[in-house]
Amino acid sequence: MKVHLIIAHPENNSFNHALHQTAVQTFEANEISIGESDLYHINFSAVAGKKDSPNFPVDGTFQLAAAQRWAIENDDFETSIKIEQSKLDSADVLILQFPLWWWSFPAILKGWIDRVLTSGFAYGEKSRLGKKKVMYSITTGGAENEDERDYYKRKIDGLYHDVFGFIGWECLPPFIAHGVQRETEKVRETMLLNYRQHLIKNLL
């Protein structure tokens, strides 16, 4: 098994990065092969458009999905997309580590989805990428009660199924860390231990 880890948080000292490193350490300790993409570190562009397939012959109105399919067929994707798609090709499991901002992905991660999970590669007729497993590890601003936790869960379920359910991947139970900024160091350490157990239970 090979796991590809995406981290989408701008601060290296954040709890998101601590969760990411917990995943790295857990897999390495169990001799699981991993790949990594730190989207802020590599300054991944979030904007999908004409530059993604620079030689696509535009005849009339530009259509992104058509350009993506052409780029797959003609090996014409921009280099950063080729690199990320190659990482996915060789992985069996994808883990996305990110903070929930405005009930959704950070823009840089949404851009990764737009530009890497392309038509003809991740979905559509004769798409090249095989089906994978995917798991989200998410931090939130906090949940005061069970009703709020249920609300978060519904939102996160939607983020799963609108993207990875659509392309037919197996969606594993997410790990959700609520209100980490408000918690003590001891509680945060417990959260990291819980994440390690979550990974072991669901992937090892």
XYZ file of N, CA and C in Angstrom:
612
model
N 0.838 -1.197 0.000
C 0.000 0.000 0.000
C 0.875 1.250 0.000
N 0.483 2.236 -0.777
C 1.153 3.531 -0.765
C 0.123 4.620 -0.471
N 0.480 5.528 0.418
C -0.409 6.616 0.841
C 0.164 7.938 0.364
N -0.685 8.772 -0.236
C -0.265 10.132 -0.605
C -0.944 11.130 0.323
N -0.137 11.993 0.925
C -0.603 12.949 1.925
C -0.557 14.368 1.373
N -1.689 15.032 1.416
C -1.780 16.447 1.029
C -1.941 17.277 2.289
N -1.123 18.311 2.447
C -1.289 19.242 3.561
C -1.560 20.626 2.987
N -2.642 21.248 3.456
C -3.063 22.544 2.927
C -3.276 23.521 4.079
N -2.167 23.963 4.660
C -2.212 24.982 5.706
C -0.954 25.842 5.598
N -1.091 27.169 5.690
C 0.064 28.043 5.455
C 1.080 28.110 6.585
N 0.739 27.618 7.783
C 1.623 27.762 8.948
C 2.236 26.414 9.335
N 3.565 26.335 9.268
C 4.245 25.077 9.587
C 4.076 24.654 11.042
N 3.830 25.618 11.932
C 3.664 25.308 13.358
C 2.200 25.088 13.745
N 1.341 24.957 12.774
C -0.082 24.787 13.035
C -0.394 23.371 13.498
N -1.589 23.207 14.066
C -2.037 21.873 14.459
C -2.277 20.994 13.240
N -2.648 21.606 12.107
C -2.779 20.830 10.874
C -1.463 20.166 10.508
N -0.368 20.898 10.641
C 0.933 20.298 10.338
C 1.306 19.243 11.374
N 0.898 19.439 12.620
C 1.144 18.415 13.643
C 0.382 17.133 13.302
N -0.844 17.261 12.835
C -1.612 16.094 12.405
C -0.944 15.428 11.202
N -0.488 16.244 10.273
C 0.192 15.715 9.092
C 1.433 14.915 9.496
N 2.230 15.464 10.396
C 3.437 14.769 10.835
C 3.104 13.493 11.614
N 1.992 13.513 12.328
C 1.534 12.302 13.002
C 1.241 11.201 11.992
N 0.601 11.570 10.888
C 0.323 10.598 9.831
C 1.623 10.066 9.232
N 2.555 10.967 8.929
C 3.840 10.554 8.365
C 4.531 9.557 9.297
N 4.602 9.901 10.578
C 5.284 9.045 11.558
C 4.580 7.702 11.723
N 3.249 7.720 11.707
C 2.485 6.479 11.862
C 2.744 5.525 10.700
N 2.711 6.050 9.484
C 2.933 5.191 8.322
C 4.385 4.717 8.251
N 5.322 5.611 8.533
C 6.725 5.201 8.500
C 7.011 4.128 9.546
N 6.397 4.263 10.724
C 6.598 3.264 11.782
C 6.053 1.899 11.382
N 5.078 1.891 10.489
C 4.481 0.639 10.035
C 4.977 0.248 8.635
N 6.059 0.892 8.199
C 6.714 0.586 6.926
C 5.765 0.692 5.740
N 4.903 1.732 5.797
C 3.996 2.033 4.694
C 4.629 3.126 3.839
N 4.683 2.903 2.544
C 5.249 3.888 1.624
C 4.350 5.119 1.538
N 4.950 6.306 1.567
C 4.173 7.542 1.506
C 4.743 8.494 0.456
N 3.865 9.388 -0.002
C 4.248 10.542 -0.800
C 3.608 11.755 -0.158
N 4.150 12.938 -0.415
C 3.642 14.150 0.228
C 3.549 15.304 -0.765
N 2.559 16.163 -0.552
C 2.449 17.435 -1.267
C 2.046 18.504 -0.258
N 2.979 19.392 0.075
C 2.703 20.543 0.939
C 2.366 21.704 0.009
N 1.082 21.976 -0.162
C 0.636 22.883 -1.219
C 1.134 24.307 -1.045
N 1.202 24.787 0.194
C 1.721 26.143 0.402
C 3.225 26.189 0.189
N 3.920 25.144 0.609
C 5.377 25.111 0.466
C 5.784 25.138 -1.005
N 5.047 24.414 -1.849
C 5.386 24.387 -3.274
C 4.694 25.509 -4.046
N 3.937 26.348 -3.318
C 3.239 27.486 -3.935
C 2.362 27.026 -5.100
N 1.559 26.005 -4.827
C 0.713 25.436 -5.871
C -0.341 26.451 -6.313
N -0.445 26.660 -7.608
C -1.428 27.614 -8.131
C -2.834 27.050 -8.002
N -3.744 27.873 -7.486
C -5.122 27.424 -7.292
C -6.024 27.730 -8.478
N -5.493 28.377 -9.511
C -6.337 28.884 -10.591
C -6.247 27.983 -11.817
N -7.339 27.305 -12.134
C -7.407 26.484 -13.342
C -7.722 27.368 -14.544
N -7.110 27.054 -15.678
C -7.387 27.859 -16.869
C -6.533 27.470 -18.054
N -6.371 28.381 -18.980
C -5.688 28.101 -20.248
C -4.232 27.705 -20.063
N -3.587 28.247 -19.034
C -2.157 27.959 -18.842
C -1.908 26.502 -18.445
N -2.955 25.797 -18.002
C -2.775 24.406 -17.591
C -2.445 23.490 -18.765
N -2.934 23.819 -19.945
C -2.630 23.046 -21.167
C -2.278 24.065 -22.255
N -1.048 24.569 -22.224
C -0.674 25.748 -23.021
C -0.792 25.570 -24.528
N -0.773 24.339 -25.029
C -0.823 24.135 -26.481
C -2.190 23.693 -26.981
N -3.187 23.734 -26.090
C -4.533 23.343 -26.497
C -5.031 24.265 -27.602
N -5.458 23.691 -28.745
C -5.904 24.534 -29.862
C -7.311 25.076 -29.631
N -7.393 26.322 -29.243
C -8.687 26.934 -28.962
C -9.356 27.345 -30.269
N -10.533 26.802 -30.500
C -11.322 27.157 -31.681
C -12.678 27.634 -31.182
N -12.773 28.923 -30.935
C -13.993 29.472 -30.359
C -13.838 29.631 -28.859
N -14.874 29.290 -28.112
C -14.891 29.475 -26.669
C -14.049 28.402 -25.972
N -13.182 28.849 -25.047
C -12.356 27.915 -24.284
C -13.218 27.115 -23.323
N -13.035 25.797 -23.306
C -13.751 24.912 -22.385
C -12.727 24.121 -21.581
N -12.749 24.303 -20.249
C -11.726 23.720 -19.391
C -11.700 22.193 -19.483
N -12.863 21.543 -19.367
C -12.896 20.079 -19.381
C -12.368 19.525 -20.702
N -12.711 20.181 -21.810
C -12.208 19.736 -23.116
C -10.690 19.898 -23.190
N -10.193 21.006 -22.664
C -8.751 21.230 -22.651
C -8.048 20.193 -21.780
N -8.665 19.824 -20.659
C -8.069 18.804 -19.785
C -8.004 17.453 -20.480
N -9.056 17.077 -21.165
C -9.051 15.795 -21.871
C -7.987 15.789 -22.976
N -7.867 16.911 -23.672
C -6.854 17.028 -24.727
C -5.452 16.944 -24.127
N -5.253 17.574 -22.983
C -3.938 17.566 -22.341
C -3.536 16.155 -21.921
N -4.494 15.360 -21.438
C -4.204 13.968 -21.087
C -3.793 13.185 -22.336
N -4.547 13.341 -23.394
C -4.281 12.592 -24.626
C -2.971 12.997 -25.276
N -2.556 14.258 -25.092
C -1.373 14.781 -25.783
C -0.206 15.090 -24.850
N -0.302 14.641 -23.601
C 0.761 14.859 -22.614
C 1.176 16.336 -22.589
N 0.187 17.194 -22.391
C 0.452 18.636 -22.506
C 0.090 19.409 -21.239
N -0.069 18.729 -20.098
C -0.356 19.479 -18.884
C 0.877 20.246 -18.417
N 0.624 21.362 -17.791
C 1.674 22.150 -17.144
C 2.367 21.277 -16.091
N 3.657 21.547 -15.844
C 4.504 20.628 -15.078
C 3.963 20.297 -13.697
N 3.462 21.301 -12.958
C 2.995 21.027 -11.595
C 1.817 20.063 -11.583
N 0.971 20.104 -12.597
C -0.145 19.171 -12.697
C 0.370 17.763 -13.001
N 1.314 17.661 -13.918
C 1.906 16.358 -14.236
C 2.494 15.707 -12.991
N 3.191 16.494 -12.186
C 3.828 15.967 -10.985
C 2.782 15.427 -10.010
N 1.733 16.209 -9.771
C 0.704 15.788 -8.818
C -0.084 14.595 -9.332
N -0.365 14.560 -10.613
C -1.082 13.408 -11.168
C -0.230 12.144 -11.099
N 1.073 12.290 -11.306
C 1.968 11.142 -11.187
C 1.967 10.589 -9.764
N 1.943 11.470 -8.773
C 1.891 11.036 -7.375
C 0.611 10.253 -7.101
N -0.497 10.719 -7.653
C -1.767 10.017 -7.459
C -1.775 8.669 -8.175
N -1.195 8.627 -9.357
C -1.145 7.380 -10.123
C -0.555 6.243 -9.305
N 0.476 6.558 -8.535
C 1.208 5.509 -7.818
C 0.667 5.240 -6.414
N -0.351 5.983 -5.994
C -0.891 5.840 -4.634
C -2.143 4.975 -4.616
N -2.375 4.367 -3.462
C -3.606 3.609 -3.238
C -4.598 4.386 -2.375
N -4.048 5.269 -1.526
C -4.857 6.034 -0.580
C -4.433 7.496 -0.641
N -5.408 8.392 -0.587
C -5.153 9.830 -0.530
C -5.697 10.370 0.786
N -4.855 11.105 1.516
C -5.301 11.769 2.744
C -5.158 13.272 2.566
N -6.240 13.984 2.766
C -6.245 15.449 2.675
C -6.291 16.036 4.079
N -5.281 16.811 4.426
C -5.195 17.469 5.726
C -5.430 18.959 5.533
N -6.504 19.481 6.160
C -6.819 20.895 5.920
C -7.734 21.448 7.006
N -7.722 22.782 7.169
C -8.697 23.433 8.038
C -9.984 23.687 7.256
N -11.108 23.550 7.912
C -12.386 23.839 7.269
C -12.611 25.353 7.314
N -12.544 25.993 6.164
C -12.731 27.448 6.070
C -14.027 27.728 5.320
N -14.923 28.478 5.950
C -16.220 28.780 5.349
C -16.893 27.492 4.861
N -16.838 26.470 5.698
C -17.512 25.192 5.464
C -17.008 24.470 4.221
N -15.774 24.742 3.835
C -15.275 24.128 2.612
C -13.758 23.997 2.654
N -13.174 23.636 1.500
C -11.732 23.521 1.374
C -11.076 24.898 1.345
N -9.853 25.038 1.862
C -9.082 26.239 1.565
C -8.923 26.385 0.044
N -8.816 27.611 -0.441
C -8.770 27.841 -1.889
C -7.652 27.059 -2.565
N -6.497 26.958 -1.919
C -5.372 26.264 -2.552
C -5.673 24.781 -2.737
N -6.429 24.189 -1.816
C -6.798 22.783 -1.948
C -7.902 22.608 -2.985
N -8.868 23.523 -3.007
C -9.902 23.457 -4.050
C -9.251 23.594 -5.418
N -8.229 24.457 -5.522
C -7.507 24.595 -6.784
C -6.785 23.316 -7.168
N -6.230 22.626 -6.174
C -5.582 21.336 -6.451
C -6.606 20.354 -7.010
N -7.791 20.320 -6.427
C -8.852 19.445 -6.925
C -9.225 19.827 -8.359
N -9.407 21.126 -8.612
C -9.790 21.589 -9.943
C -8.744 21.235 -10.998
N -7.466 21.379 -10.635
C -6.392 21.267 -11.622
C -5.790 19.869 -11.732
N -5.930 19.044 -10.702
C -5.303 17.721 -10.704
C -6.317 16.599 -10.971
N -7.489 16.686 -10.383
C -8.522 15.666 -10.609
C -9.303 16.027 -11.872
N -8.622 15.947 -12.995
C -9.159 16.510 -14.226
C -10.018 15.523 -15.002
N -10.810 16.093 -15.906
C -11.585 15.294 -16.845
C -10.621 14.491 -17.716
N -10.910 13.200 -17.865
C -10.037 12.340 -18.636
C -8.948 11.682 -17.816
N -8.693 12.233 -16.642
C -7.713 11.640 -15.731
C -8.404 10.988 -14.548
N -9.180 11.775 -13.785
C -9.824 11.259 -12.576
C -11.278 10.871 -12.795
N -11.898 11.409 -13.821
C -13.304 11.094 -14.063
C -13.604 11.226 -15.554
N -14.759 10.722 -15.914
C -15.183 10.788 -17.307
C -14.887 9.492 -18.048
N -15.421 9.407 -19.255
C -15.255 8.211 -20.076
C -13.776 7.934 -20.328
N -13.359 6.708 -20.093
C -11.982 6.253 -20.305
C -10.973 7.009 -19.434
N -11.401 7.462 -18.271
C -10.472 8.147 -17.379
C -9.349 7.197 -16.971
N -8.144 7.747 -16.833
C -6.948 6.934 -16.653
C -6.713 6.495 -15.207
N -7.092 7.339 -14.265
C -6.777 7.081 -12.869
C -7.694 6.015 -12.288
N -7.108 5.028 -11.630
C -7.910 3.998 -10.996
C -8.592 4.509 -9.738
N -9.537 3.749 -9.243
C -10.256 4.123 -8.030
C -9.347 3.977 -6.808
N -9.458 4.912 -5.888
C -8.625 4.946 -4.687
C -9.506 5.008 -3.445
N -8.835 4.983 -2.295
C -9.472 5.324 -1.032
C -9.062 6.751 -0.677
N -9.946 7.473 0.001
C -9.640 8.844 0.399
C -10.113 9.080 1.829
N -9.336 9.865 2.559
C -9.710 10.233 3.923
C -9.400 11.700 4.159
N -10.303 12.386 4.864
C -10.077 13.769 5.266
C -9.650 13.815 6.730
N -8.654 14.638 7.020
C -8.333 14.998 8.399
C -8.493 16.517 8.483
N -9.395 16.961 9.351
C -9.869 18.351 9.306
C -9.836 18.987 10.686
N -9.465 20.255 10.734
C -9.652 21.054 11.945
C -10.778 22.053 11.714
N -11.511 22.352 12.770
C -12.602 23.319 12.688
C -12.431 24.389 13.766
N -13.240 25.423 13.654
C -13.197 26.497 14.649
C -13.773 26.106 15.988
N -14.530 25.001 16.029
C -15.086 24.537 17.292
C -16.551 24.200 17.178
N -16.969 23.251 17.984
C -18.374 22.851 18.046
C -18.791 22.847 19.508
N -19.830 23.614 19.846
C -20.243 23.790 21.241
C -21.108 22.653 21.770
N -21.764 21.932 20.867
C -22.684 20.880 21.316
C -22.851 19.850 20.199
N -23.662 18.834 20.464
C -23.835 17.750 19.496
C -24.523 18.227 18.223
N -25.436 19.178 18.350
C -26.098 19.699 17.147
C -25.071 20.332 16.212
N -24.123 21.093 16.766
C -23.091 21.706 15.929
C -22.165 20.649 15.339
N -21.840 19.622 16.121
C -21.011 18.537 15.598
C -21.715 17.826 14.445
N -23.010 17.602 14.573
C -23.775 16.977 13.496
C -23.789 17.866 12.256
N -23.887 19.181 12.478
C -23.872 20.118 11.345
C -22.542 20.024 10.603
N -21.437 20.024 11.356
C -20.127 19.866 10.735
C -20.049 18.552 9.956
N -20.540 17.486 10.565
C -20.458 16.180 9.907
C -21.208 16.186 8.581
N -22.377 16.806 8.551
C -23.134 16.880 7.298
C -22.366 17.665 6.241
N -21.742 18.756 6.647
C -20.970 19.563 5.703
C -19.798 18.754 5.142
N -19.099 18.048 6.021
C -17.935 17.274 5.605
C -18.349 16.090 4.733
N -19.466 15.460 5.072
C -19.987 14.389 4.220
C -20.256 14.920 2.813
N -20.769 16.134 2.738
C -21.022 16.744 1.429
C -19.735 16.967 0.656
N -18.673 17.417 1.352
C -17.382 17.618 0.691
C -16.814 16.302 0.174
N -17.067 15.226 0.889
C -16.662 13.905 0.405
C -17.399 13.545 -0.880
N -18.712 13.545 -0.786
C -19.509 12.950 -1.849
C -19.609 13.827 -3.088
N -19.507 15.149 -2.918
C -19.553 16.030 -4.078
C -18.310 15.889 -4.948
N -17.201 15.451 -4.367
C -15.958 15.293 -5.129
C -15.647 13.810 -5.326
N -15.317 13.134 -4.240
C -14.795 11.778 -4.368
C -15.892 10.728 -4.530
N -17.072 10.999 -3.990
C -18.193 10.121 -4.291
C -18.543 10.189 -5.764
N -18.456 11.389 -6.324
C -18.753 11.588 -7.746
C -17.816 10.784 -8.637
N -16.526 10.710 -8.268
C -15.591 9.981 -9.120
C -15.426 8.522 -8.698
N -16.230 8.096 -7.713
C -16.318 6.684 -7.398
C -15.273 6.130 -6.454
N -14.641 7.007 -5.669
C -13.649 6.534 -4.701
C -14.331 6.057 -3.422
N -13.596 5.266 -2.634
C -14.086 4.827 -1.331
C -13.744 5.897 -0.294
N -14.763 6.457 0.338
C -14.568 7.536 1.311
C -14.476 6.945 2.718
N -13.312 7.065 3.325
C -13.091 6.545 4.668
C -13.585 7.533 5.720
N -13.888 7.066 6.932
C -14.360 7.983 7.977
C -13.359 9.117 8.205
N -13.834 10.355 8.268
C -12.919 11.481 8.477
C -12.460 11.553 9.930
N -11.324 12.226 10.131
C -10.901 12.591 11.481
C -11.136 14.085 11.616
N -11.868 14.485 12.664
C -12.227 15.897 12.842
C -11.747 16.365 14.213
N -10.935 17.399 14.215
C -10.452 17.995 15.461
C -11.119 19.362 15.624
N -12.012 19.469 16.595
C -12.782 20.695 16.790
C -12.066 21.661 17.740
N -12.051 22.936 17.351
C -11.635 24.006 18.257
C -10.255 23.858 18.862
N -9.280 23.458 18.063
C -7.958 23.162 18.625
C -7.286 24.395 19.238
N -7.607 25.590 18.708
C -6.975 26.809 19.243
C -7.352 27.062 20.698
N -8.512 26.564 21.110
C -9.014 26.822 22.454
C -8.557 25.773 23.473
N -7.975 24.694 22.980
C -7.677 23.574 23.856
C -6.297 23.695 24.500
N -6.099 22.980 25.584
C -4.803 22.940 26.257
C -3.844 22.047 25.476
N -2.557 22.167 25.795
C -1.559 21.338 25.131
C -1.831 19.858 25.384
N -2.291 19.539 26.584
C -2.589 18.145 26.917
C -3.717 17.605 26.050
N -4.756 18.414 25.844
C -5.879 17.976 25.009
C -5.423 17.800 23.565
N -4.588 18.726 23.083
C -4.089 18.604 21.713
C -3.228 17.347 21.550
N -2.445 17.020 22.553
C -1.648 15.789 22.498
C -2.557 14.563 22.430
N -3.668 14.606 23.169
C -4.636 13.505 23.118
C -5.252 13.399 21.727
N -5.547 14.543 21.117
C -6.084 14.539 19.756
C -5.119 13.869 18.782
N -3.827 14.143 18.924
C -2.837 13.530 18.040
C -2.787 12.016 18.249
N -2.875 11.587 19.496
C -2.926 10.156 19.780
C -4.175 9.517 19.180
N -5.293 10.231 19.290
C -6.546 9.733 18.717
C -6.445 9.615 17.192
N -5.740 10.569 16.588
C -5.569 10.514 15.131
C -4.727 9.308 14.735
N -3.667 9.066 15.498
C -2.842 7.890 15.215
C -3.690 6.613 15.260
N -4.550 6.501 16.279
C -5.423 5.330 16.402
C -6.436 5.270 15.262
N -6.906 6.431 14.837
C -7.859 6.500 13.721
C -7.205 5.949 12.440
N -5.960 6.336 12.198
C -5.244 5.854 11.031
C -5.026 4.348 11.089
N -4.607 3.870 12.256
C -4.365 2.444 12.424
C -5.654 1.648 12.213
N -6.742 2.134 12.783
C -8.021 1.421 12.675
C -8.526 1.365 11.239
N -8.383 2.458 10.508
C -9.006 2.556 9.196
C -8.098 2.191 8.010
N -6.782 2.153 8.254
C -5.879 1.935 7.127
C -4.847 0.824 7.320
N -4.593 0.436 8.574
C -3.511 -0.536 8.776
C -4.067 -1.896 9.236
